[in-house]
Coordinates of C-alpha atoms in Angstrom, one line a residue:
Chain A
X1 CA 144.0 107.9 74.0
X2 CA 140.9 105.6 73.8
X3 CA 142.5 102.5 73.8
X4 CA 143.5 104.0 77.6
X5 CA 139.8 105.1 78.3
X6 CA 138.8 101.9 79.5
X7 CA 139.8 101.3 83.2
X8 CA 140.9 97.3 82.8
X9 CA 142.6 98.3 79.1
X10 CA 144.1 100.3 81.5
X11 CA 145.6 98.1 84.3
X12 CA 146.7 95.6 81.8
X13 CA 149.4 98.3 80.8
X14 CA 149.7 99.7 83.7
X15 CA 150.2 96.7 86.3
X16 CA 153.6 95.3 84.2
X17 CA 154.8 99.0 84.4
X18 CA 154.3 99.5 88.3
X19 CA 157.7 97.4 88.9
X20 CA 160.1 99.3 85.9
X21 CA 158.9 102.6 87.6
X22 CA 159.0 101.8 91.1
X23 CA 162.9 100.5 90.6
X24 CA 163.5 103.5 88.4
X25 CA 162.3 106.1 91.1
X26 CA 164.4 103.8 93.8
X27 CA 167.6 103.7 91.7
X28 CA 167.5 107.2 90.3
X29 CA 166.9 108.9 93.4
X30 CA 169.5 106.8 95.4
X31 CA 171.9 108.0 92.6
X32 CA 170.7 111.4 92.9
X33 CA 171.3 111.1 96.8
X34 CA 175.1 110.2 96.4
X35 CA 176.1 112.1 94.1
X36 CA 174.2 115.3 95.4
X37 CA 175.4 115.0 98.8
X38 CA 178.5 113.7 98.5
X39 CA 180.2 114.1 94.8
X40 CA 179.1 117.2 93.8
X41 CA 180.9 119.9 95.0
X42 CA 180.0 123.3 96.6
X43 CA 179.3 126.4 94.6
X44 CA 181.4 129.2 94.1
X45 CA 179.0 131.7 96.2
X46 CA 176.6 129.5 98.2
X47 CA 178.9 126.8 100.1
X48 CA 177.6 123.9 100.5
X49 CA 173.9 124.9 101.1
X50 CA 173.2 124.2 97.0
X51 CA 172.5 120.7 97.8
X52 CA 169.3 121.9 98.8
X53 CA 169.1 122.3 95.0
X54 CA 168.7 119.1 94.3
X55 CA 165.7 118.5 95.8
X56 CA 164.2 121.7 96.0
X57 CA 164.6 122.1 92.0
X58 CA 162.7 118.8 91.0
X59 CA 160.0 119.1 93.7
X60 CA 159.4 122.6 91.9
X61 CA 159.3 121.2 88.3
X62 CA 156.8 117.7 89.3
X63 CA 154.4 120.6 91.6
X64 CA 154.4 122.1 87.7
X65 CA 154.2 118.8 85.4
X66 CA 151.9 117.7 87.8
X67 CA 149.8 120.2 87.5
X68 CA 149.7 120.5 83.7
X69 CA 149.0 116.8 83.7
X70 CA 146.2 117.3 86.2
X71 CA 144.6 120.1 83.8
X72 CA 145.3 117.9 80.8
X73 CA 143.7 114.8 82.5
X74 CA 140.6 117.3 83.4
X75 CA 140.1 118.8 80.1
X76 CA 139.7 114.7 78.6
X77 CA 137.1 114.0 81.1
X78 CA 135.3 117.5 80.4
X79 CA 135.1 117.0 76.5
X80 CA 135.4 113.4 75.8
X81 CA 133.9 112.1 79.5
X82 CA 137.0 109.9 79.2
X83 CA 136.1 108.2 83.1
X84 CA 140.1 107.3 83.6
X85 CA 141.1 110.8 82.6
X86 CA 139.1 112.4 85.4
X87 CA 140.3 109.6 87.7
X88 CA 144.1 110.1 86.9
X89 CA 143.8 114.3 87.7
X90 CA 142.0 113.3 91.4
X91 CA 145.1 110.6 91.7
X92 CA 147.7 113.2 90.6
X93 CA 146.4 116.4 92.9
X94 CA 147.8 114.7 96.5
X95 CA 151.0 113.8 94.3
X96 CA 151.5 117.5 93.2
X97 CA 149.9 119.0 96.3
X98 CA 153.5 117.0 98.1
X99 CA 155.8 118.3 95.9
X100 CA 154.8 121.9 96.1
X101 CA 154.9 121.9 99.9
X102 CA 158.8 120.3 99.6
X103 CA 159.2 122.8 97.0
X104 CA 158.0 125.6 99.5
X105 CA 159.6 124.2 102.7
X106 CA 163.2 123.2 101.2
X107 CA 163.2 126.8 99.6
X108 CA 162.6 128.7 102.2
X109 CA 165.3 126.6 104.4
X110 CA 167.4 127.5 101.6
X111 CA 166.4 131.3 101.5
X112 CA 166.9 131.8 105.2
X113 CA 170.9 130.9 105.3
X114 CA 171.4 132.9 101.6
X115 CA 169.0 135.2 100.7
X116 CA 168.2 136.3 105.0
X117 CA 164.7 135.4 104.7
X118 CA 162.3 132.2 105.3
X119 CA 159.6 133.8 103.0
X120 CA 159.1 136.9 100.8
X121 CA 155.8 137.7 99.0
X122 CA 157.8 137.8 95.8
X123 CA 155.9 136.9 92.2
X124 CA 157.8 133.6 92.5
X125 CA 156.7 132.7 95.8
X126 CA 153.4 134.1 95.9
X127 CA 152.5 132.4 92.5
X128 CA 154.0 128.7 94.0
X129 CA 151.6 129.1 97.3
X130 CA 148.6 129.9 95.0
X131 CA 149.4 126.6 93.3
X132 CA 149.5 124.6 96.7
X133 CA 146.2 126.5 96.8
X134 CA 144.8 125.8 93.6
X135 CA 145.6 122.0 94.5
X136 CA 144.3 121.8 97.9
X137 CA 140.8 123.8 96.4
X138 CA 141.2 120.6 93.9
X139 CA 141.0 118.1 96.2
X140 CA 138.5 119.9 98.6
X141 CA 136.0 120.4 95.5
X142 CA 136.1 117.1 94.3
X143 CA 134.3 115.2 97.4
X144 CA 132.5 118.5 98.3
X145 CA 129.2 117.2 96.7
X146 CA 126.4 114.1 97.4
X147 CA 126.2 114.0 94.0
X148 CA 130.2 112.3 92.7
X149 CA 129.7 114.1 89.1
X150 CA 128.8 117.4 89.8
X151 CA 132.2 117.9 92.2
X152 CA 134.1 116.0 89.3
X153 CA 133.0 119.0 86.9
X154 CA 133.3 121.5 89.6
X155 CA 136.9 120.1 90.6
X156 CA 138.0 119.9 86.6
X157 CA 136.9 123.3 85.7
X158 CA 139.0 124.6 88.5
X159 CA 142.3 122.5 87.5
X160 CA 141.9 123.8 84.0
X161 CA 141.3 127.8 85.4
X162 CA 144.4 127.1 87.6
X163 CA 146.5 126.1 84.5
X164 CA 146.8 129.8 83.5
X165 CA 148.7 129.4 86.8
X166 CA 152.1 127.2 85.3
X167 CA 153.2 129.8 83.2
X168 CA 153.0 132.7 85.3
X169 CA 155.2 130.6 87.6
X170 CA 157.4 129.5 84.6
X171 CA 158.0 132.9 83.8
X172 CA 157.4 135.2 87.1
X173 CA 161.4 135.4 87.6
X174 CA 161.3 137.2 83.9
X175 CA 158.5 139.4 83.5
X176 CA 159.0 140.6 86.9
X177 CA 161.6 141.9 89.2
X178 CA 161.8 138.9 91.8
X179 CA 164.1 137.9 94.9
X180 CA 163.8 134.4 93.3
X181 CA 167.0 134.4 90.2
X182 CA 166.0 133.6 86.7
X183 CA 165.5 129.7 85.5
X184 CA 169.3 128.3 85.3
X185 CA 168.7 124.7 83.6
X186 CA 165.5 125.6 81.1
X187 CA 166.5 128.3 79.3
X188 CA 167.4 130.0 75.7
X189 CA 171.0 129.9 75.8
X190 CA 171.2 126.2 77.9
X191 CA 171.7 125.7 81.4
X192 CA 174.0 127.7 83.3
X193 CA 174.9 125.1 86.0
X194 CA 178.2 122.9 85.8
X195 CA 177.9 119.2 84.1
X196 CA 179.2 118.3 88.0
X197 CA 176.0 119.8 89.7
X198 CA 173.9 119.4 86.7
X199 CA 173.8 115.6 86.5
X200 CA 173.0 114.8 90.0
X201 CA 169.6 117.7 89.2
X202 CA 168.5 115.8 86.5
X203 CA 169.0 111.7 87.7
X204 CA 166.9 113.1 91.0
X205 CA 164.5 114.7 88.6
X206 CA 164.5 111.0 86.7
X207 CA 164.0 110.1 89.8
X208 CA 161.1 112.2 90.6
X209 CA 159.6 111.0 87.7
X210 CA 159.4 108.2 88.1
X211 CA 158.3 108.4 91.3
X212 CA 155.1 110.0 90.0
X213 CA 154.4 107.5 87.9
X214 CA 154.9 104.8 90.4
X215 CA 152.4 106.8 93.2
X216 CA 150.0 107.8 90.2
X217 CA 149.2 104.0 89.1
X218 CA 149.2 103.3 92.8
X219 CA 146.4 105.7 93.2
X220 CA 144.6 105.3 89.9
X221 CA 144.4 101.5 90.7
X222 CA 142.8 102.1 93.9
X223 CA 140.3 105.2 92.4
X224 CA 139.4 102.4 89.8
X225 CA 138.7 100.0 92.8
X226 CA 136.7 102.7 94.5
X227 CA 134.4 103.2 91.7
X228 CA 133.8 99.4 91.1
X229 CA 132.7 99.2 95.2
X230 CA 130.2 102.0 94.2
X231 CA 129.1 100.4 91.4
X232 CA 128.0 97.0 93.0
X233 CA 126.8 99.3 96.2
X234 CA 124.5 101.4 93.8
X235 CA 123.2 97.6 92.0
X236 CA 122.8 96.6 95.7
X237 CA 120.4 98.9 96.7
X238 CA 118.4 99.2 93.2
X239 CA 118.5 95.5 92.8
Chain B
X1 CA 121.4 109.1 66.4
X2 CA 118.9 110.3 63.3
X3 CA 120.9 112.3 60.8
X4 CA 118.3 114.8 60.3
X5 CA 119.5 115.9 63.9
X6 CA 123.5 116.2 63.8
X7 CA 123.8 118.7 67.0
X8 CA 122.8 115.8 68.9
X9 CA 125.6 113.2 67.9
X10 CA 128.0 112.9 70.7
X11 CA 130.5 114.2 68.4
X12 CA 129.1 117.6 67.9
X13 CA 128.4 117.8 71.3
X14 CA 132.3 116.6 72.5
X15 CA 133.5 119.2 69.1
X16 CA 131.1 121.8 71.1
X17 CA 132.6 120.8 74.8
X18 CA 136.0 120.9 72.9
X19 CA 135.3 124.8 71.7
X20 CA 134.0 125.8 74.8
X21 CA 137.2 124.5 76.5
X22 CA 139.4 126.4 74.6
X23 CA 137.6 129.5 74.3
X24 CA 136.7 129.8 78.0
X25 CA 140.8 129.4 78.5
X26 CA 141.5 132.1 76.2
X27 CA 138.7 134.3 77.5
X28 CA 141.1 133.4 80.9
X29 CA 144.1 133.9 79.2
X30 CA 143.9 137.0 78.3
X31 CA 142.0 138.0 81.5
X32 CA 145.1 136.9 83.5
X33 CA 147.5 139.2 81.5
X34 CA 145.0 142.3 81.6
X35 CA 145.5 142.0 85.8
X36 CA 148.6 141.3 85.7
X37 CA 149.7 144.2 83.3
X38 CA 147.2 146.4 85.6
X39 CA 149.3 145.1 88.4
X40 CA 152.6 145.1 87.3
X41 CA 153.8 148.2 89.7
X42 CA 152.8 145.7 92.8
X43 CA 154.2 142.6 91.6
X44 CA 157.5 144.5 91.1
X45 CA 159.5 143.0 94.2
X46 CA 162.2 145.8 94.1
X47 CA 163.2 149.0 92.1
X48 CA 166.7 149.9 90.7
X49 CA 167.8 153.1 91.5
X50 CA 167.3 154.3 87.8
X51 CA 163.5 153.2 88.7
X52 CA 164.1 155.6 91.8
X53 CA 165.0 158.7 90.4
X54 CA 162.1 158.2 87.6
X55 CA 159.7 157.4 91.0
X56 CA 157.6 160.2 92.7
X57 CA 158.3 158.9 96.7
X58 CA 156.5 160.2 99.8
X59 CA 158.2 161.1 101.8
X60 CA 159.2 158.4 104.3
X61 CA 157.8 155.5 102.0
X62 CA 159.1 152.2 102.6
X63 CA 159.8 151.0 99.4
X64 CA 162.6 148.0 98.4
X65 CA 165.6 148.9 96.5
X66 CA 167.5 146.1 94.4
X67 CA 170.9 146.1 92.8
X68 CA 174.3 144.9 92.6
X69 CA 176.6 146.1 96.1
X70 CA 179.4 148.2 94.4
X71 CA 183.0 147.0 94.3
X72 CA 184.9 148.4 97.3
X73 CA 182.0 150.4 98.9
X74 CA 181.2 148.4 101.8
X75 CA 182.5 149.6 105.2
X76 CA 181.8 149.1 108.4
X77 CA 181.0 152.1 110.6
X78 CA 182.8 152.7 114.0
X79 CA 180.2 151.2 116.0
X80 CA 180.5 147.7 114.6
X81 CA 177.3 146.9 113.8
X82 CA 176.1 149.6 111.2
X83 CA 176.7 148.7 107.4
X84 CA 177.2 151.2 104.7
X85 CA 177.4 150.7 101.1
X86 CA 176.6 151.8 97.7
X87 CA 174.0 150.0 95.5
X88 CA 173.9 150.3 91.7
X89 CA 172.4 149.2 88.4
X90 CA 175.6 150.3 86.6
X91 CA 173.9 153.3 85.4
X92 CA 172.9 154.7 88.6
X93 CA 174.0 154.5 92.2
X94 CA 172.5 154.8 95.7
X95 CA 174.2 155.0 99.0
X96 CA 172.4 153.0 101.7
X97 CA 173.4 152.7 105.6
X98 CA 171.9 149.4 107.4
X99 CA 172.6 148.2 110.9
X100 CA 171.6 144.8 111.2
X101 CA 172.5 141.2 110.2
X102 CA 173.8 140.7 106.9
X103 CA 172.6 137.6 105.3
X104 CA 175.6 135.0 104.2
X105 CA 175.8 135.7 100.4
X106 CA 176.3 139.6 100.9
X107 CA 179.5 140.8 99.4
X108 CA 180.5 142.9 96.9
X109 CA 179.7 142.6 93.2
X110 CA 176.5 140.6 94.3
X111 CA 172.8 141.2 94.0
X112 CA 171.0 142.7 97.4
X113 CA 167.3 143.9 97.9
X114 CA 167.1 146.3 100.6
X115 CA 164.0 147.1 102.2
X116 CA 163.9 151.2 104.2
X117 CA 163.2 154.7 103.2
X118 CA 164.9 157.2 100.9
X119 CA 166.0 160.0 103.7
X120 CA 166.2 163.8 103.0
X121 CA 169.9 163.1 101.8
X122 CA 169.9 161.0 99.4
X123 CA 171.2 158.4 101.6
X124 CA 168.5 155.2 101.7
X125 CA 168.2 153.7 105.1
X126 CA 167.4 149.6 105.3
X127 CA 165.6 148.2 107.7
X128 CA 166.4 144.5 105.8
X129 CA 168.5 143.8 103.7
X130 CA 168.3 140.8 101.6
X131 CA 170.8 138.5 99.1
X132 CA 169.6 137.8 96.0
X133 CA 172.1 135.5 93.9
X134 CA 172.3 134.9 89.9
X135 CA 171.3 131.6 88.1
X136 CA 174.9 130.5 87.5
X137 CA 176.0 127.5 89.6
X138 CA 179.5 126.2 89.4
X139 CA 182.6 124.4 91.7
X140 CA 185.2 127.2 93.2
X141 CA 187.5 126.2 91.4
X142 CA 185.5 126.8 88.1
X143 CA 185.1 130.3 88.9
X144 CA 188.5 131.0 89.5
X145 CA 189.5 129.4 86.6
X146 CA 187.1 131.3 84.6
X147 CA 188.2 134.5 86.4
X148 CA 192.1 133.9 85.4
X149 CA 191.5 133.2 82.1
X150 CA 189.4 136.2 81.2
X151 CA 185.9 134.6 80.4
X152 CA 184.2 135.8 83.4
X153 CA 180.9 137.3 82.7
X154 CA 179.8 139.7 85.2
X155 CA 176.4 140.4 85.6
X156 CA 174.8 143.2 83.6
X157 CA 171.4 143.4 85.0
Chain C
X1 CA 185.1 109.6 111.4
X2 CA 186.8 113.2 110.8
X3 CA 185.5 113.5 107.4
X4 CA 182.2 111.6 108.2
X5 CA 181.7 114.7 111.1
X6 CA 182.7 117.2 108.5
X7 CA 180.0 115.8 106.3
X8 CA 177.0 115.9 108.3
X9 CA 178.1 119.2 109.5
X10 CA 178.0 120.2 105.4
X11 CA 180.3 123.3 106.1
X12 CA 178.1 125.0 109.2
X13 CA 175.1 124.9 107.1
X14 CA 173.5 121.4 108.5
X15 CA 170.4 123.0 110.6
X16 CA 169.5 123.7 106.9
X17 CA 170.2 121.2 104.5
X18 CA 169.0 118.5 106.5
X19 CA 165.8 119.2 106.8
X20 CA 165.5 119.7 103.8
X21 CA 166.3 116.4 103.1
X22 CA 164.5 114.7 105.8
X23 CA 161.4 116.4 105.5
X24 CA 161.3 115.8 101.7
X25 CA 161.8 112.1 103.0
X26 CA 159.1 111.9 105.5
X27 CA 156.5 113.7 102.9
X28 CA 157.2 111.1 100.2
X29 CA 157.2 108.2 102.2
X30 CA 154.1 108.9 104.0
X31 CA 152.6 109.8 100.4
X32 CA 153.5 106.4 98.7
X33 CA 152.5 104.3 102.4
X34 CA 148.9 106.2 102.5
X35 CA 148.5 105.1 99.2
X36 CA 149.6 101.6 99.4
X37 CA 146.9 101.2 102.5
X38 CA 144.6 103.0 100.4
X39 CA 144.7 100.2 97.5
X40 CA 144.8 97.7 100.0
X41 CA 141.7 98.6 101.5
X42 CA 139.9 99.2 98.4
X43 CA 140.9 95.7 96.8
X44 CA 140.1 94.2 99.9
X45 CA 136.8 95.5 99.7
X46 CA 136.1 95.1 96.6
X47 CA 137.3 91.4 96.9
X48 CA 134.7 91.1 99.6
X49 CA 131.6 92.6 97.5
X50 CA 132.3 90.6 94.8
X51 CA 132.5 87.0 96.6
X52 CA 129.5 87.9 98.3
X53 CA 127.5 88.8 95.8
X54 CA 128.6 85.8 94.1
X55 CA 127.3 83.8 97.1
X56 CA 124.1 85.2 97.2
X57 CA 123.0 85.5 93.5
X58 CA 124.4 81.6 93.9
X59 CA 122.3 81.3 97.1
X60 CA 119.5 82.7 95.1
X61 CA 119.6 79.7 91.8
X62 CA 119.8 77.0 94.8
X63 CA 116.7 77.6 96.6

């Protein structure tokens, strides 16, 4: 971890990794796009509307990875005052903030031709919009102050009191009686979806991925930027 | 960085950060699954009808009812648009009458959550009525198949 | 061109899968371009700062 704490250790790993992940995400999801539109076929009850699956399904497990990499990231910068660990959470929360609000929209386009409804304040749902919430609060919080450190400790307290958040989310179509069905890929007794719908789920989750990645050293590079500008600003005005 | 003061090395204070982390999480922890156990009866989207007969209702209060749609119950009433059929948990059944749309993955032997009131009669009368589907995702053709040769599971719950 | 019509209609249920797909398009892409223009911007900048400063700390030795 602390070879990664310093931010030009860091871009000298990271910069030769941008291009593998960028043609991963490209590749995988353009893999994931065939065969989930047109090789898989339809499901026994829902037709052809469980292509929606395959995006709605990965956008719903990066809004949760990304999250618990965001409270991860935040609990570094808290204890160790690791500077890259606090910049990687503010890079990650627009990244997860995306893929909760495809997770939301492309289930509720998917709930309105099966289940008859667009939304229902189910424990599912309602936990998934608090998450949109808890990253939108993230990202509000962390610019909210003159002072940069003060909203970077306001902003990582709240990502790691959200993370109590990912397994009530994980686990809301168990504990509780829900609209939403129980998890059909991560579970005890393995998934419950056919190899021919299965594979096209987890090369656009690849996908995903690596998609992340790609967006997260994107962003981190240009947070690390940021913070040199206000370095030399800051020397400006006191020199 | 003297030695005769070791609470002030950075690594007592990150070991002190580091403690005050994880016990302000499990403080939180355990403060989430107090509300939600003190909650539970709200979170619950739906009742079975077992949960129905153990439930004290007002009368006329809207409450949802979830279950499986009963093999061969369904039938259309005379005037086209009313719906009746019987919902059960396998250990308990409760006749419902709905007149409205029907969402595309009602049909027999599948999950519904119906949103009305429990009427003097024992009959429950939906204002909505919802599809909820199973985790099991497979081709057509892998479900008959399944179906002919005997290892169909049908749903318990 | 039959099947291809059969395939964007994806058995009646179009108005919803493709949207679904489209918007989960548009939100990515836009994602990944604001934070290209983002970087760009801030290297630029950066860039900037630092050749000026270099200029004037070398202004600075010459006079």
């Amino acid at each position: 971890m602390h070879r990664f704490a310093n931010p030009n250790q860091f871009l000298r790993i990271a910069n030769p990794v941008l291009p593998w992940v960028a043609w991963l995400a490209a590749l995988s999801i353009g893999t994931g796009l065939y065969l989930g539109l047109i090789q898989a076929p339809q499901d026994y009850q829902q037709g052809e509307t469980v292509r929606i699956m395959y995006v709605h399904v990965p956008a719903a497990w990066m809004a949760l990875f990304v999250y618990a990499s965001m409270a991860i990231a935040s609990a570094t910068a808290l204890i160790w005052r690791h500077p890259l660990g606090f910049l990687a959470a503010k890079a990650s929360a627009p990244i997860g903030a995306c893929f909760t609000v495809i997770c939301l929209a492309t289930g509720s386009l998917w709930g309105k031709p099966m289940w008859g409804t667009w939304w229902e304040w189910d424990a599912r749902m309602t936990s998934v919009l608090i998450l949109l919430f808890l990253y939108i609060g993230y990202m509000a919080l962390v610019d909210a102050f003159d002072e940069p450190t003060r909203g970077q400790r306001a902003a990582s307290i709240l990502a790691l009191v959200g993370a109590v958040n990912v397994p009530i989310i994980k686990f809301s179509v168990d504990w509780w009686n829900t609209l939403h069905q129980p998890a059909s890929v991560v579970r005890l007794d393995g998934p419950a979806i056919h190899p021919s719908m299965l594979w096209p789920l987890l090369i656009m989750a690849v996908g995903f991925t690596a998609f992340y990645f790609a967006v997260l050293i994107v962003r981190l590079r240009s947070e690390i930027a940021a913070a040199k500008i206000r370095n030399i600003r800051i020397g400006q005005v006191h020199g | 960085m003297s030695a005769s003061s070791p609470m002030r090395t950075p690594a007592t204070r990150k070991r002190r950060r580091l403690y005050a982390v994880l016990a302000g999480l499990t403080m939180l922890g355990i403060a989430a699954a107090l509300v939600l156990t003190a909650f539970q009866d709200n979170i619950v989207f739906f009742y079975s009808p077992s949960d129905l007969t153990e439930k004290e209702l007002r009368p006329g209060q809207n409450i949802r009812l979830g279950g499986l749609v009963e093999e061969g119950s369904v039938k259309k009433a005379a005037d086209g648009v009313t719906t009746e059929f019987v919902i059960t948990d396998l250990s308990k059944t409760v006749p419902v009458r709905y007149g409205g749309l029907l969402p595309d993955l009602f049909r027999e032997g599948q999950g519904v959550v119906s949103q009305g009131t429990l009427g003097p009669d024992g009959v429950f009368v939906a204002s909505e009525v919802l599809a909820k589907h199973d985790e099991k995702y497979m081709p057509p053709e892998v479900a008959d198949a399944l179906k002919r040769s005997g290892q169909w599971k049908e749903p318990t719950k | 061109m039959e099947t291809l019509t059969e395939f964007f209609a994806m058995g009646g249920y179009a108005p919803y899968i493709w949207p679904a797909y489209i918007l989960a398009a548009i939100i990515l892409v836009t994602l990944l371009g604001l934070s290209l223009r983002d970087l760009r911007r801030n290297e630029n900048t950066l860039k900037a700062l630092r050749t000026e400063r270099r200029g004037r700390t070398g202004d600075e030795v010459s006079s």
